Short mmCIF file of C-alpha atoms in Angstrom, two decimals:
data_model
loop_
_atom_site.label_atom_id
_atom_site.label_comp_id
_atom_site.label_asym_id
_atom_site.label_seq_id
_atom_site.Cartn_x
_atom_site.Cartn_y
_atom_site.Cartn_z
CA MET L 18 14.32 -21.20 -29.31
CA ILE L 19 12.22 -22.67 -26.30
CA LEU L 20 14.92 -20.91 -23.81
CA LEU L 21 14.68 -17.73 -26.05
CA THR L 22 10.42 -18.01 -26.35
CA VAL L 23 11.14 -18.75 -22.35
CA GLY L 24 13.11 -15.65 -21.67
CA LEU L 25 11.43 -12.98 -24.07
CA ALA L 26 8.33 -14.15 -22.11
CA LEU L 27 9.72 -14.15 -18.76
CA LEU L 28 11.23 -10.12 -19.72
CA GLY L 29 6.97 -9.28 -20.59
CA VAL L 30 6.07 -10.44 -17.34
CA PHE L 31 8.68 -8.45 -15.65
CA ALA L 32 7.80 -5.11 -17.96
CA VAL L 33 4.43 -5.66 -17.61
CA ARG L 34 4.66 -5.92 -13.55
CA PHE L 35 7.22 -3.56 -13.26
CA HIS L 36 4.40 -1.18 -15.11
CA MET L 37 1.86 -2.05 -12.77
CA ASP L 38 3.65 -1.40 -9.90
CA ARG L 39 7.72 -1.39 -9.30
CA ARG L 40 7.24 -2.18 -5.58
CA ARG L 41 7.37 -5.84 -5.77
CA VAL L 42 9.98 -8.76 -4.82
CA SER L 43 8.70 -10.52 -7.46
CA ASN L 44 10.28 -8.48 -10.57
CA GLY L 45 14.02 -9.17 -9.39
CA VAL L 46 12.95 -13.07 -9.49
CA TYR L 47 11.17 -12.68 -12.93
CA LEU L 48 14.40 -10.50 -14.06
CA MET L 49 16.84 -13.33 -13.17
CA LEU L 50 15.07 -15.78 -14.71
CA ALA L 51 14.52 -13.99 -17.91
CA LEU L 52 18.61 -13.05 -17.97
CA ALA L 53 19.29 -16.54 -16.96
CA CYS L 54 16.86 -18.28 -20.13
CA THR L 55 18.17 -15.65 -22.93
CA GLY L 56 21.68 -15.69 -22.02
CA VAL L 57 22.08 -19.60 -22.45
CA TRP L 58 20.46 -18.57 -25.63
CA LEU L 59 22.93 -16.36 -26.75
CA VAL L 60 25.04 -18.47 -25.81
CA GLY L 61 23.85 -20.94 -27.51
CA THR L 62 23.45 -19.31 -30.77
CA GLY L 63 27.05 -18.87 -31.41
CA GLY L 64 27.61 -22.67 -31.89
CA ASP L 65 29.09 -22.96 -28.99
CA ILE L 66 26.92 -25.90 -27.16
CA ASP L 67 29.63 -27.22 -24.79
CA LEU L 68 30.12 -23.47 -23.62
CA ALA L 69 26.37 -23.11 -23.59
CA LEU L 70 26.23 -26.28 -21.61
CA VAL L 71 28.50 -25.09 -19.13
CA LEU L 72 26.81 -22.14 -18.44
CA VAL L 73 23.71 -24.12 -17.47
CA ARG L 74 25.89 -26.27 -15.04
CA LEU L 75 27.25 -22.57 -13.79
CA LEU L 76 23.54 -21.79 -13.39
CA VAL L 77 23.00 -24.76 -11.40
CA VAL L 78 26.14 -23.99 -8.87
CA LEU L 79 25.95 -20.41 -9.20
CA PRO L 80 23.38 -19.76 -6.07
CA PRO L 81 25.65 -22.41 -3.83
CA LEU L 82 28.49 -20.53 -4.59
CA VAL L 83 26.82 -16.86 -4.35
CA VAL L 84 25.62 -18.40 -0.46
CA LEU L 85 29.28 -19.28 -0.12
CA VAL L 86 30.88 -15.51 -0.71
CA LEU L 87 27.95 -13.93 0.51
CA ALA L 88 29.33 -15.47 4.32
CA GLY L 89 32.91 -15.11 3.53
CA LEU L 90 31.61 -11.24 2.33
CA LEU L 91 29.41 -10.97 5.60
CA ILE L 92 32.35 -12.71 8.21
CA GLY L 93 35.17 -10.38 7.19
CA ASN L 94 32.51 -6.99 6.98
CA GLY L 95 31.77 -8.53 10.48
CA ARG L 96 35.47 -8.01 11.66
CA GLU L 97 35.85 -4.63 9.71
CA MET L 98 32.92 -3.32 11.53
CA ILE L 99 34.55 -4.83 14.75
CA ARG L 100 38.20 -2.80 13.89
CA ARG L 101 36.07 0.52 13.11
CA GLU L 102 33.04 1.13 15.79
CA GLY L 103 33.86 -1.92 18.08
CA ALA L 104 32.79 -5.12 19.48
CA ARG L 105 28.85 -4.13 19.97
CA ASN L 106 25.66 -6.52 19.48
CA GLY L 107 25.17 -4.54 16.34
CA ASN L 108 28.75 -4.88 14.87
CA LEU L 109 28.44 -8.90 15.19
CA MET L 110 25.27 -9.08 13.24
CA SER L 111 27.06 -9.52 9.95
CA ILE L 112 29.79 -12.60 11.84
CA ALA L 113 27.17 -14.42 12.83
CA PRO L 114 24.57 -15.29 9.72
CA GLY L 115 27.69 -15.51 8.32
CA LEU L 116 28.91 -18.90 9.90
CA VAL L 117 25.48 -20.23 10.09
CA LEU L 118 25.45 -19.88 6.34
CA LEU L 119 28.77 -22.11 5.97
CA VAL L 120 27.09 -25.03 7.60
CA PRO L 121 25.90 -26.48 4.39
CA TYR L 122 29.22 -26.75 3.24
CA VAL L 123 30.97 -28.67 6.42
CA LEU L 124 28.26 -30.69 6.00
CA LEU L 125 29.49 -31.24 2.42
CA GLY L 126 32.86 -31.48 3.20
CA VAL L 127 32.22 -34.31 6.03
CA ALA L 128 30.41 -36.35 3.45
CA ALA L 129 33.16 -36.27 0.94
CA ALA L 130 35.73 -37.12 3.55
CA THR L 131 33.36 -39.87 4.35
CA GLY L 132 32.60 -41.06 0.38
CA ASN L 133 28.78 -40.61 1.85
CA LEU L 134 28.03 -38.12 -1.59
CA ARG L 135 24.79 -39.94 -3.04
CA SER L 136 22.93 -39.19 0.31
CA ALA L 137 19.32 -37.37 -0.91
CA ALA L 138 19.32 -35.57 2.19
CA LEU L 139 22.39 -33.63 1.21
CA ALA L 140 21.15 -33.51 -2.35
CA SER L 141 17.76 -31.72 -0.35
CA LEU L 142 19.99 -29.54 1.62
CA ILE L 143 22.10 -28.48 -1.77
CA MET L 144 18.36 -27.15 -3.00
CA ALA L 145 17.47 -25.31 -0.01
CA VAL L 146 20.60 -23.37 -0.44
CA GLY L 147 20.13 -22.91 -3.91
CA TYR L 148 17.04 -21.68 -3.86
CA PHE L 149 18.08 -19.12 -1.21
CA GLY L 150 21.16 -18.15 -2.84
CA PHE L 151 19.04 -17.58 -6.26
CA VAL L 152 16.78 -15.75 -4.03
CA PHE L 153 19.33 -13.61 -2.86
CA ALA L 154 20.86 -12.32 -5.83
CA SER L 155 17.55 -11.95 -7.55
CA PHE L 156 17.02 -9.30 -4.26
CA ALA L 157 20.27 -7.54 -4.57
CA LEU L 158 19.78 -7.03 -8.30
CA TYR L 159 16.34 -5.44 -8.35
CA ALA L 160 17.38 -3.79 -5.07
CA LEU L 161 20.16 -2.02 -6.78
CA ILE L 162 17.85 -1.51 -10.20
CA TYR L 163 14.94 0.22 -7.50
CA GLY L 164 17.83 2.24 -6.00
CA TRP L 165 18.28 3.70 -9.39
CA LEU L 166 15.98 4.61 -10.64
CA PRO L 167 14.96 8.78 -10.36
CA TYR L 168 12.44 10.49 -7.91
CA ARG L 169 9.22 11.08 -9.23
CA PRO L 170 8.52 14.83 -8.20
CA GLY L 171 4.91 15.99 -7.26
CA MET L 172 4.78 15.03 -3.82
CA ASP L 173 2.48 16.12 -0.60
CA ALA L 174 4.88 15.08 2.12
CA ILE L 175 8.66 14.18 2.21
CA VAL L 176 8.37 11.47 5.37
CA VAL L 177 11.94 10.63 6.52
CA PRO L 178 11.85 7.31 9.13
CA GLY L 179 14.40 7.58 12.37
CA CYS L 180 17.06 5.34 12.52
CA GLY L 181 18.22 5.85 16.01
CA LEU L 182 19.93 8.90 17.96
CA MET L 183 23.24 9.17 20.07
CA GLY L 184 21.66 11.02 22.69
CA ALA L 185 20.16 13.73 21.38
CA ARG L 186 22.72 14.04 18.17
CA VAL L 187 21.47 13.07 14.79
CA PRO L 188 24.16 10.72 13.69
CA PRO L 189 25.90 10.29 10.14
CA LEU L 190 23.02 7.89 8.88
CA LEU L 191 20.20 9.81 9.78
CA ALA L 192 21.62 13.08 9.08
CA SER L 193 22.40 11.57 5.15
CA ARG L 194 18.70 10.43 5.18
CA LEU L 195 17.44 14.53 6.31
CA ASN L 196 20.07 16.35 4.01
CA ARG L 197 18.55 14.32 0.99
CA ALA L 198 15.05 15.61 1.96
CA ILE L 199 16.11 18.91 2.22
CA GLN L 200 17.14 18.93 -1.08
CA ILE L 201 13.98 17.17 -2.19
CA TYR L 202 11.80 19.99 -0.13
CA TRP L 203 13.74 22.93 -2.24
CA GLU L 204 13.46 21.35 -5.59
CA GLU L 205 9.65 20.88 -4.96
CA VAL L 206 9.27 24.40 -3.46
CA ALA L 207 11.33 25.78 -6.34
CA ALA L 208 8.62 24.10 -8.57
CA GLY L 209 6.14 25.57 -7.17
CA ARG L 210 4.86 23.17 -4.54
CA HIS L 211 4.83 23.37 -0.76
CA PRO L 212 5.47 20.02 0.60
CA VAL L 213 5.47 19.13 4.60
CA ILE L 214 8.48 17.33 6.02
CA ILE L 215 7.38 14.84 8.54
CA THR L 216 9.69 13.00 10.82
CA SER L 217 8.74 9.90 12.10
CA GLY L 218 10.49 8.02 15.39
CA GLY L 219 9.74 7.66 18.78
CA LYS L 220 12.51 7.90 22.13
CA GLY L 221 14.22 4.80 22.87
CA SER L 222 15.39 4.32 26.36
CA ASP L 223 19.25 5.39 25.35
CA GLU L 224 17.67 8.48 23.94
CA ALA L 225 17.63 12.15 25.31
CA VAL L 226 14.49 13.09 22.85
CA SER L 227 12.60 11.12 20.55
CA GLU L 228 14.29 10.95 17.40
CA ALA L 229 11.39 12.57 15.41
CA SER L 230 12.30 16.06 17.51
CA ALA L 231 15.71 15.88 17.06
CA MET L 232 15.09 15.41 13.07
CA ALA L 233 13.13 18.20 13.18
CA ALA L 234 15.80 20.40 15.22
CA TYR L 235 18.12 19.02 12.32
CA LEU L 236 15.42 20.59 8.91
CA THR L 237 15.13 23.85 11.11
CA GLU L 238 18.29 24.61 11.76
CA ARG L 239 19.13 24.37 8.07
CA GLY L 240 16.64 26.85 7.10
CA VAL L 241 13.63 24.58 6.73
CA PRO L 242 10.90 26.43 7.76
CA SER L 243 9.19 25.14 10.96
CA GLU L 244 5.83 25.10 9.56
CA SER L 245 7.12 23.07 6.93
CA VAL L 246 7.66 20.39 9.60
CA ALA L 247 5.38 17.79 11.37
CA LEU L 248 6.49 15.25 13.72
CA GLU L 249 5.67 12.06 14.84
CA GLU L 250 6.63 10.37 17.68
CA ARG L 251 4.82 7.61 18.32
CA SER L 252 6.36 4.79 16.24
CA THR L 253 9.59 2.42 16.84
CA THR L 254 9.42 0.66 13.77
CA THR L 255 9.18 1.20 9.84
CA ARG L 256 5.81 -0.37 9.40
CA GLU L 257 3.84 2.04 12.50
CA ASN L 258 5.94 4.77 11.01
CA LEU L 259 4.43 3.90 7.83
CA LEU L 260 0.43 3.58 9.61
CA PHE L 261 1.12 6.63 11.89
CA ILE L 262 2.43 9.12 9.06
CA LYS L 263 -0.69 7.91 6.89
CA ARG L 264 -3.21 9.14 10.04
CA LEU L 265 -0.99 12.21 10.22
CA LEU L 266 -1.60 13.34 6.82
CA GLY L 267 -5.02 12.34 6.93
CA GLU L 268 -5.82 14.46 10.28
CA ARG L 269 -3.85 17.36 8.04
CA GLY L 270 -6.32 16.89 5.09
CA ALA L 271 -3.45 16.50 2.83
CA SER L 272 -3.71 13.33 0.56
CA THR L 273 -1.09 10.54 1.15
CA ARG L 274 0.69 11.11 -1.82
CA MET L 275 3.99 10.87 -0.22
CA VAL L 276 8.04 9.96 -0.96
CA LEU L 277 9.51 8.19 1.78
CA VAL L 278 13.60 8.76 2.45
CA THR L 279 15.69 6.38 3.11
CA SER L 280 19.06 4.85 3.81
CA ASN L 281 19.68 3.59 0.20
CA PHE L 282 19.78 0.03 1.42
CA HIS L 283 16.23 -0.17 2.90
CA VAL L 284 14.78 1.41 -0.03
CA LEU L 285 13.64 -1.53 -1.96
CA ARG L 286 12.15 -2.71 1.64
CA THR L 287 10.67 0.29 2.34
CA ALA L 288 8.89 0.65 -0.62
CA ILE L 289 7.04 -2.69 -0.37
CA MET L 290 6.21 -2.48 2.64
CA ALA L 291 4.67 0.80 1.51
CA ARG L 292 2.82 -0.86 -1.08
CA ARG L 293 1.42 -3.99 1.35
CA LEU L 294 0.03 -1.16 3.29
CA LYS L 295 -1.57 0.48 0.41
CA LEU L 296 0.14 3.86 0.64
CA ASP L 297 0.68 5.91 -2.49
CA ALA L 298 4.38 6.49 -1.90
CA GLU L 299 7.67 6.35 -3.46
CA VAL L 300 10.72 5.68 -2.24
CA THR L 301 14.46 7.21 -2.80
CA GLY L 302 17.38 6.72 -0.73
CA SER L 303 20.23 8.48 0.55
CA ARG L 304 24.23 7.70 0.77
CA THR L 305 26.01 5.19 3.24
CA ALA L 306 29.35 4.36 4.05
CA PHE L 307 30.21 1.33 2.19
CA TYR L 308 31.85 -0.56 4.80
CA PHE L 309 28.19 -0.77 6.49
CA LEU L 310 26.36 -2.12 3.65
CA PRO L 311 27.04 -6.08 3.47
CA SER L 312 25.16 -6.38 6.96
CA ALA L 313 22.31 -4.22 6.73
CA ILE L 314 21.74 -5.50 3.31
CA LEU L 315 21.55 -8.72 4.57
CA ARG L 316 19.50 -7.51 7.59
CA GLU L 317 17.03 -6.27 5.00
CA PHE L 318 17.04 -9.71 3.05
CA VAL L 319 16.32 -11.54 6.21
CA ALA L 320 13.28 -9.50 6.68
CA LEU L 321 12.00 -9.83 3.51
CA LEU L 322 11.96 -13.83 3.66
CA VAL L 323 10.53 -13.24 7.10
CA ALA L 324 7.34 -11.20 5.15
CA TYR L 325 6.53 -13.66 2.75
CA LYS L 326 7.90 -16.92 5.07
CA TRP L 327 5.26 -18.67 3.83
CA THR L 328 6.02 -18.47 0.21
CA ASN L 329 9.69 -19.03 1.47
CA ILE L 330 8.88 -22.46 3.63
CA VAL L 331 6.53 -23.95 0.66
CA ALA L 332 9.32 -23.61 -2.05
CA CYS L 333 11.55 -25.04 0.12
CA LEU L 334 9.62 -27.66 1.14
CA VAL L 335 8.98 -28.65 -2.75
CA LEU L 336 12.38 -28.22 -3.62
CA THR L 337 14.27 -30.16 -0.75
CA ALA L 338 11.67 -32.96 -1.12
CA VAL L 339 12.42 -33.79 -5.47
CA PRO L 340 15.61 -35.70 -4.18
CA LEU L 341 14.30 -37.83 -1.38
CA VAL L 342 11.11 -38.08 -3.42
CA LEU L 343 13.03 -39.40 -6.52
CA ALA L 344 15.39 -41.35 -4.38
CA LEU L 345 12.34 -43.09 -3.25
CA VAL L 346 11.09 -43.78 -6.61
CA THR L 347 13.94 -44.51 -8.36
CA GLY L 348 15.82 -46.11 -5.96
CA ARG L 349 18.71 -44.02 -6.71
CA VAL L 350 20.23 -40.34 -5.71
CA PRO L 351 19.02 -38.03 -8.86
CA MET L 352 22.43 -36.04 -7.83
CA SER L 353 26.38 -37.73 -7.80
CA TYR L 354 29.10 -35.57 -7.02
#
């Protein structure tokens, strides 16, 4: 009953926080913990205590296993992106993190080969890997849930952040965002509203025009009235996109109630960023080619780790200190293999 009580309490916390503001990354952590507790309880109520113990052990082993699987997927995805799009720097971003994630497992293999399995330092390392595995699983689960949430109509602005051009041409990833924005625009117009579509993005060194200008042309060529399109041409990052757009809407006399249209892998982080900047904004996603998703999701996860760096640093320090402290206090390593 203790596990059920804890699980239901965590589900309650998740429900309240989700209702108050669904743009919180911690919502995923509460949900994952709640599912873990209630899952173990459900197995236990079936009368199979051995199975419940196996599940508990699995929950301990699963986070490091998630990281190991992620490493393999990233390396495989990097190879696929190189095969499809060439060996550009952006396409190598999957392979390098995948190799880095394998380092703790290599160290574990070395320790096993040398017989040094009762190492507090190794236990600390696995605790750290387990932490990041759990956080990644929570992020991935909640990002999936958030991406499924339906669009809430009634916006004053439809904002499309840029993501790079091919010379002066809108690439497929950006075109997908713009097509989603066009769909939302006409749905709002059909409901009697008149939102403005804001294209956001400056001009890169390898781009013939600004991203905002190219996107605006794409929209008007597909029937969106030019008076319903506004440009923000100074930003170079998503954060700058949001700040400049907030200022632009204020200058136009409109409220800051907006929907941000981005790629589906970018939805949760954009929503979290909007919340941190105190913007009254929802986020909706457009489709992305499947082979592009693994490296993109990893970049989103790493960006969130950096955004909440002190929370993650403190959590890691506490977790990695536990085996070392227990070893010093008891004279024994708290984990055996």
